[in-house]
Amino acid sequence: MARNELRPVVRLRSTAKTGSAYVTRKNRRNDPERMVLRKYDPVARRHVEFREER
């Protein structure tokens, strides 16, 4: 069973330049632009923005 390209796997990279990343899926139909989420960065030990990288 092939994966659907409507929900691709994306990597969210920390904007605090610590190298931390989250891996998640997104729905391209609802979010066509790059995803930005505010999540916890364990290296910086605070919440920062994580941006989608391609």
Backbone atoms as SQL, in Angstrom:
CREATE TABLE atoms (id INTEGER PRIMARY KEY, chain TEXT, resi INTEGER, resn TEXT, atom TEXT, x REAL, y REAL, z REAL);
INSERT INTO atoms VALUES
  (1, 'A', 1, 'MET', 'N', 0.842, -1.175, 0.000),
  (2, 'A', 1, 'MET', 'CA', 0.000, 0.000, 0.000),
  (3, 'A', 1, 'MET', 'C', 0.888, 1.239, 0.000),
  (4, 'A', 2, 'ALA', 'N', 0.764, 2.064, -1.023),
  (5, 'A', 2, 'ALA', 'CA', 1.611, 3.246, -1.180),
  (6, 'A', 2, 'ALA', 'C', 1.116, 4.391, -0.297),
  (7, 'A', 3, 'ARG', 'N', 2.047, 5.220, 0.119),
  (8, 'A', 3, 'ARG', 'CA', 1.698, 6.406, 0.904),
  (9, 'A', 3, 'ARG', 'C', 1.055, 7.436, -0.016),
  (10, 'A', 4, 'ASN', 'N', 0.097, 8.156, 0.518),
  (11, 'A', 4, 'ASN', 'CA', -0.591, 9.185, -0.244),
  (12, 'A', 4, 'ASN', 'C', 0.229, 10.472, -0.189),
  (13, 'A', 5, 'GLU', 'N', 0.455, 11.104, -1.335),
  (14, 'A', 5, 'GLU', 'CA', 1.225, 12.341, -1.370),
  (15, 'A', 5, 'GLU', 'C', 0.423, 13.558, -0.905),
  (16, 'A', 6, 'LEU', 'N', -0.848, 13.350, -0.563),
  (17, 'A', 6, 'LEU', 'CA', -1.635, 14.445, -0.008),
  (18, 'A', 6, 'LEU', 'C', -1.168, 14.765, 1.411),
  (19, 'A', 7, 'ARG', 'N', -0.639, 13.768, 2.123),
  (20, 'A', 7, 'ARG', 'CA', -0.140, 13.975, 3.486),
  (21, 'A', 7, 'ARG', 'C', 1.321, 13.585, 3.561),
  (22, 'A', 8, 'PRO', 'N', 2.233, 14.424, 3.067),
  (23, 'A', 8, 'PRO', 'CA', 3.654, 14.074, 3.078),
  (24, 'A', 8, 'PRO', 'C', 4.277, 14.230, 4.469),
  (25, 'A', 9, 'VAL', 'N', 5.380, 13.547, 4.680),
  (26, 'A', 9, 'VAL', 'CA', 6.150, 13.684, 5.912),
  (27, 'A', 9, 'VAL', 'C', 7.002, 14.937, 5.770),
  (28, 'A', 10, 'VAL', 'N', 6.947, 15.820, 6.776),
  (29, 'A', 10, 'VAL', 'CA', 7.740, 17.051, 6.763),
  (30, 'A', 10, 'VAL', 'C', 8.599, 17.101, 8.020),
  (31, 'A', 11, 'ARG', 'N', 9.744, 17.757, 7.894),
  (32, 'A', 11, 'ARG', 'CA', 10.655, 17.940, 9.023),
  (33, 'A', 11, 'ARG', 'C', 10.582, 19.393, 9.453),
  (34, 'A', 12, 'LEU', 'N', 10.332, 19.611, 10.744),
  (35, 'A', 12, 'LEU', 'CA', 10.272, 20.948, 11.310),
  (36, 'A', 12, 'LEU', 'C', 11.592, 21.215, 12.022),
  (37, 'A', 13, 'ARG', 'N', 12.309, 22.253, 11.613),
  (38, 'A', 13, 'ARG', 'CA', 13.629, 22.585, 12.159),
  (39, 'A', 13, 'ARG', 'C', 13.510, 23.818, 13.049),
  (40, 'A', 14, 'SER', 'N', 14.209, 23.829, 14.166),
  (41, 'A', 14, 'SER', 'CA', 14.153, 24.912, 15.138),
  (42, 'A', 14, 'SER', 'C', 14.758, 26.188, 14.567),
  (43, 'A', 15, 'THR', 'N', 14.130, 27.333, 14.877),
  (44, 'A', 15, 'THR', 'CA', 14.673, 28.620, 14.456),
  (45, 'A', 15, 'THR', 'C', 15.706, 29.138, 15.452),
  (46, 'A', 16, 'ALA', 'N', 15.920, 28.414, 16.561),
  (47, 'A', 16, 'ALA', 'CA', 16.909, 28.819, 17.557),
  (48, 'A', 16, 'ALA', 'C', 18.305, 28.336, 17.189),
  (49, 'A', 17, 'LYS', 'N', 18.448, 27.702, 16.020),
  (50, 'A', 17, 'LYS', 'CA', 19.745, 27.217, 15.501),
  (51, 'A', 17, 'LYS', 'C', 20.403, 26.201, 16.432),
  (52, 'A', 18, 'THR', 'N', 19.602, 25.344, 17.059),
  (53, 'A', 18, 'THR', 'CA', 20.144, 24.328, 17.957),
  (54, 'A', 18, 'THR', 'C', 20.251, 22.970, 17.276),
  (55, 'A', 19, 'GLY', 'N', 19.646, 22.817, 16.110),
  (56, 'A', 19, 'GLY', 'CA', 19.686, 21.540, 15.407),
  (57, 'A', 19, 'GLY', 'C', 18.539, 20.612, 15.768),
  (58, 'A', 20, 'SER', 'N', 17.666, 21.022, 16.659),
  (59, 'A', 20, 'SER', 'CA', 16.518, 20.195, 17.039),
  (60, 'A', 20, 'SER', 'C', 15.500, 20.161, 15.917),
  (61, 'A', 21, 'ALA', 'N', 14.812, 19.029, 15.791),
  (62, 'A', 21, 'ALA', 'CA', 13.817, 18.894, 14.732),
  (63, 'A', 21, 'ALA', 'C', 12.693, 17.983, 15.192),
  (64, 'A', 22, 'TYR', 'N', 11.511, 18.214, 14.647),
  (65, 'A', 22, 'TYR', 'CA', 10.358, 17.345, 14.821),
  (66, 'A', 22, 'TYR', 'C', 9.989, 16.816, 13.445),
  (67, 'A', 23, 'VAL', 'N', 9.442, 15.609, 13.391),
  (68, 'A', 23, 'VAL', 'CA', 8.959, 15.034, 12.143),
  (69, 'A', 23, 'VAL', 'C', 7.464, 14.808, 12.293),
  (70, 'A', 24, 'THR', 'N', 6.698, 15.274, 11.316),
  (71, 'A', 24, 'THR', 'CA', 5.246, 15.158, 11.369),
  (72, 'A', 24, 'THR', 'C', 4.707, 15.048, 9.952),
  (73, 'A', 25, 'ARG', 'N', 3.401, 14.931, 9.831),
  (74, 'A', 25, 'ARG', 'CA', 2.730, 14.912, 8.531),
  (75, 'A', 25, 'ARG', 'C', 1.861, 16.149, 8.433),
  (76, 'A', 26, 'LYS', 'N', 1.633, 16.599, 7.201),
  (77, 'A', 26, 'LYS', 'CA', 0.742, 17.727, 7.011),
  (78, 'A', 26, 'LYS', 'C', -0.179, 17.451, 5.836),
  (79, 'A', 27, 'ASN', 'N', -1.314, 18.110, 5.854),
  (80, 'A', 27, 'ASN', 'CA', -2.281, 17.979, 4.779),
  (81, 'A', 27, 'ASN', 'C', -2.035, 19.120, 3.790),
  (82, 'A', 28, 'ARG', 'N', -1.594, 18.783, 2.581),
  (83, 'A', 28, 'ARG', 'CA', -1.291, 19.813, 1.587),
  (84, 'A', 28, 'ARG', 'C', -2.526, 20.565, 1.121),
  (85, 'A', 29, 'ARG', 'N', -3.672, 19.955, 1.182),
  (86, 'A', 29, 'ARG', 'CA', -4.890, 20.627, 0.742),
  (87, 'A', 29, 'ARG', 'C', -5.264, 21.755, 1.713),
  (88, 'A', 30, 'ASN', 'N', -5.080, 21.539, 3.018),
  (89, 'A', 30, 'ASN', 'CA', -5.416, 22.561, 4.017),
  (90, 'A', 30, 'ASN', 'C', -4.275, 23.546, 4.251),
  (91, 'A', 31, 'ASP', 'N', -3.027, 23.092, 4.134),
  (92, 'A', 31, 'ASP', 'CA', -1.849, 23.928, 4.414),
  (93, 'A', 31, 'ASP', 'C', -0.865, 23.857, 3.251),
  (94, 'A', 32, 'PRO', 'N', -1.125, 24.566, 2.155),
  (95, 'A', 32, 'PRO', 'CA', -0.223, 24.468, 1.006),
  (96, 'A', 32, 'PRO', 'C', 1.128, 25.161, 1.218),
  (97, 'A', 33, 'GLU', 'N', 1.182, 26.193, 2.080),
  (98, 'A', 33, 'GLU', 'CA', 2.449, 26.873, 2.313),
  (99, 'A', 33, 'GLU', 'C', 3.229, 26.156, 3.416),
  (100, 'A', 34, 'ARG', 'N', 4.421, 26.637, 3.686),
  (101, 'A', 34, 'ARG', 'CA', 5.267, 25.984, 4.685),
  (102, 'A', 34, 'ARG', 'C', 4.686, 26.133, 6.081),
  (103, 'A', 35, 'MET', 'N', 4.779, 25.071, 6.846),
  (104, 'A', 35, 'MET', 'CA', 4.207, 25.013, 8.180),
  (105, 'A', 35, 'MET', 'C', 5.146, 25.675, 9.193),
  (106, 'A', 36, 'VAL', 'N', 4.579, 26.434, 10.125),
  (107, 'A', 36, 'VAL', 'CA', 5.329, 27.039, 11.227),
  (108, 'A', 36, 'VAL', 'C', 4.564, 26.739, 12.501),
  (109, 'A', 37, 'LEU', 'N', 5.214, 26.048, 13.434),
  (110, 'A', 37, 'LEU', 'CA', 4.591, 25.705, 14.713),
  (111, 'A', 37, 'LEU', 'C', 5.488, 26.162, 15.850),
  (112, 'A', 38, 'ARG', 'N', 4.875, 26.544, 16.957),
  (113, 'A', 38, 'ARG', 'CA', 5.627, 26.911, 18.153),
  (114, 'A', 38, 'ARG', 'C', 5.662, 25.682, 19.051),
  (115, 'A', 39, 'LYS', 'N', 6.865, 25.092, 19.199),
  (116, 'A', 39, 'LYS', 'CA', 7.022, 23.856, 19.956),
  (117, 'A', 39, 'LYS', 'C', 8.210, 23.984, 20.901),
  (118, 'A', 40, 'TYR', 'N', 8.360, 22.997, 21.776),
  (119, 'A', 40, 'TYR', 'CA', 9.427, 23.009, 22.772),
  (120, 'A', 40, 'TYR', 'C', 10.740, 22.550, 22.157),
  (121, 'A', 41, 'ASP', 'N', 11.796, 23.321, 22.366),
  (122, 'A', 41, 'ASP', 'CA', 13.145, 22.957, 21.929),
  (123, 'A', 41, 'ASP', 'C', 13.914, 22.464, 23.154),
  (124, 'A', 42, 'PRO', 'N', 14.234, 21.156, 23.217),
  (125, 'A', 42, 'PRO', 'CA', 14.896, 20.627, 24.416),
  (126, 'A', 42, 'PRO', 'C', 16.328, 21.125, 24.604),
  (127, 'A', 43, 'VAL', 'N', 16.999, 21.538, 23.542),
  (128, 'A', 43, 'VAL', 'CA', 18.360, 22.051, 23.669),
  (129, 'A', 43, 'VAL', 'C', 18.338, 23.472, 24.229),
  (130, 'A', 44, 'ALA', 'N', 17.460, 24.310, 23.696),
  (131, 'A', 44, 'ALA', 'CA', 17.327, 25.687, 24.181),
  (132, 'A', 44, 'ALA', 'C', 16.516, 25.752, 25.473),
  (133, 'A', 45, 'ARG', 'N', 15.774, 24.681, 25.774),
  (134, 'A', 45, 'ARG', 'CA', 14.942, 24.563, 26.966),
  (135, 'A', 45, 'ARG', 'C', 13.891, 25.665, 27.047),
  (136, 'A', 46, 'ARG', 'N', 13.256, 25.927, 25.909),
  (137, 'A', 46, 'ARG', 'CA', 12.160, 26.884, 25.845),
  (138, 'A', 46, 'ARG', 'C', 11.360, 26.641, 24.575),
  (139, 'A', 47, 'HIS', 'N', 10.203, 27.275, 24.460),
  (140, 'A', 47, 'HIS', 'CA', 9.378, 27.163, 23.265),
  (141, 'A', 47, 'HIS', 'C', 9.873, 28.143, 22.211),
  (142, 'A', 48, 'VAL', 'N', 10.081, 27.657, 21.005),
  (143, 'A', 48, 'VAL', 'CA', 10.507, 28.482, 19.874),
  (144, 'A', 48, 'VAL', 'C', 9.709, 28.078, 18.653),
  (145, 'A', 49, 'GLU', 'N', 9.825, 28.848, 17.576),
  (146, 'A', 49, 'GLU', 'CA', 9.164, 28.502, 16.329),
  (147, 'A', 49, 'GLU', 'C', 9.966, 27.434, 15.597),
  (148, 'A', 50, 'PHE', 'N', 9.255, 26.466, 15.074),
  (149, 'A', 50, 'PHE', 'CA', 9.837, 25.432, 14.230),
  (150, 'A', 50, 'PHE', 'C', 9.265, 25.624, 12.847),
  (151, 'A', 51, 'ARG', 'N', 10.122, 25.738, 11.819),
  (152, 'A', 51, 'ARG', 'CA', 9.689, 25.960, 10.446),
  (153, 'A', 51, 'ARG', 'C', 9.945, 24.717, 9.613),
  (154, 'A', 52, 'GLU', 'N', 9.047, 24.505, 8.661),
  (155, 'A', 52, 'GLU', 'CA', 9.176, 23.364, 7.757),
  (156, 'A', 52, 'GLU', 'C', 10.359, 23.576, 6.817),
  (157, 'A', 53, 'GLU', 'N', 11.173, 22.547, 6.675),
  (158, 'A', 53, 'GLU', 'CA', 12.265, 22.598, 5.700),
  (159, 'A', 53, 'GLU', 'C', 11.987, 21.589, 4.598),
  (160, 'A', 54, 'ARG', 'N', 12.500, 21.864, 3.413),
  (161, 'A', 54, 'ARG', 'CA', 12.246, 20.968, 2.280),
  (162, 'A', 54, 'ARG', 'C', 13.534, 20.434, 1.738);
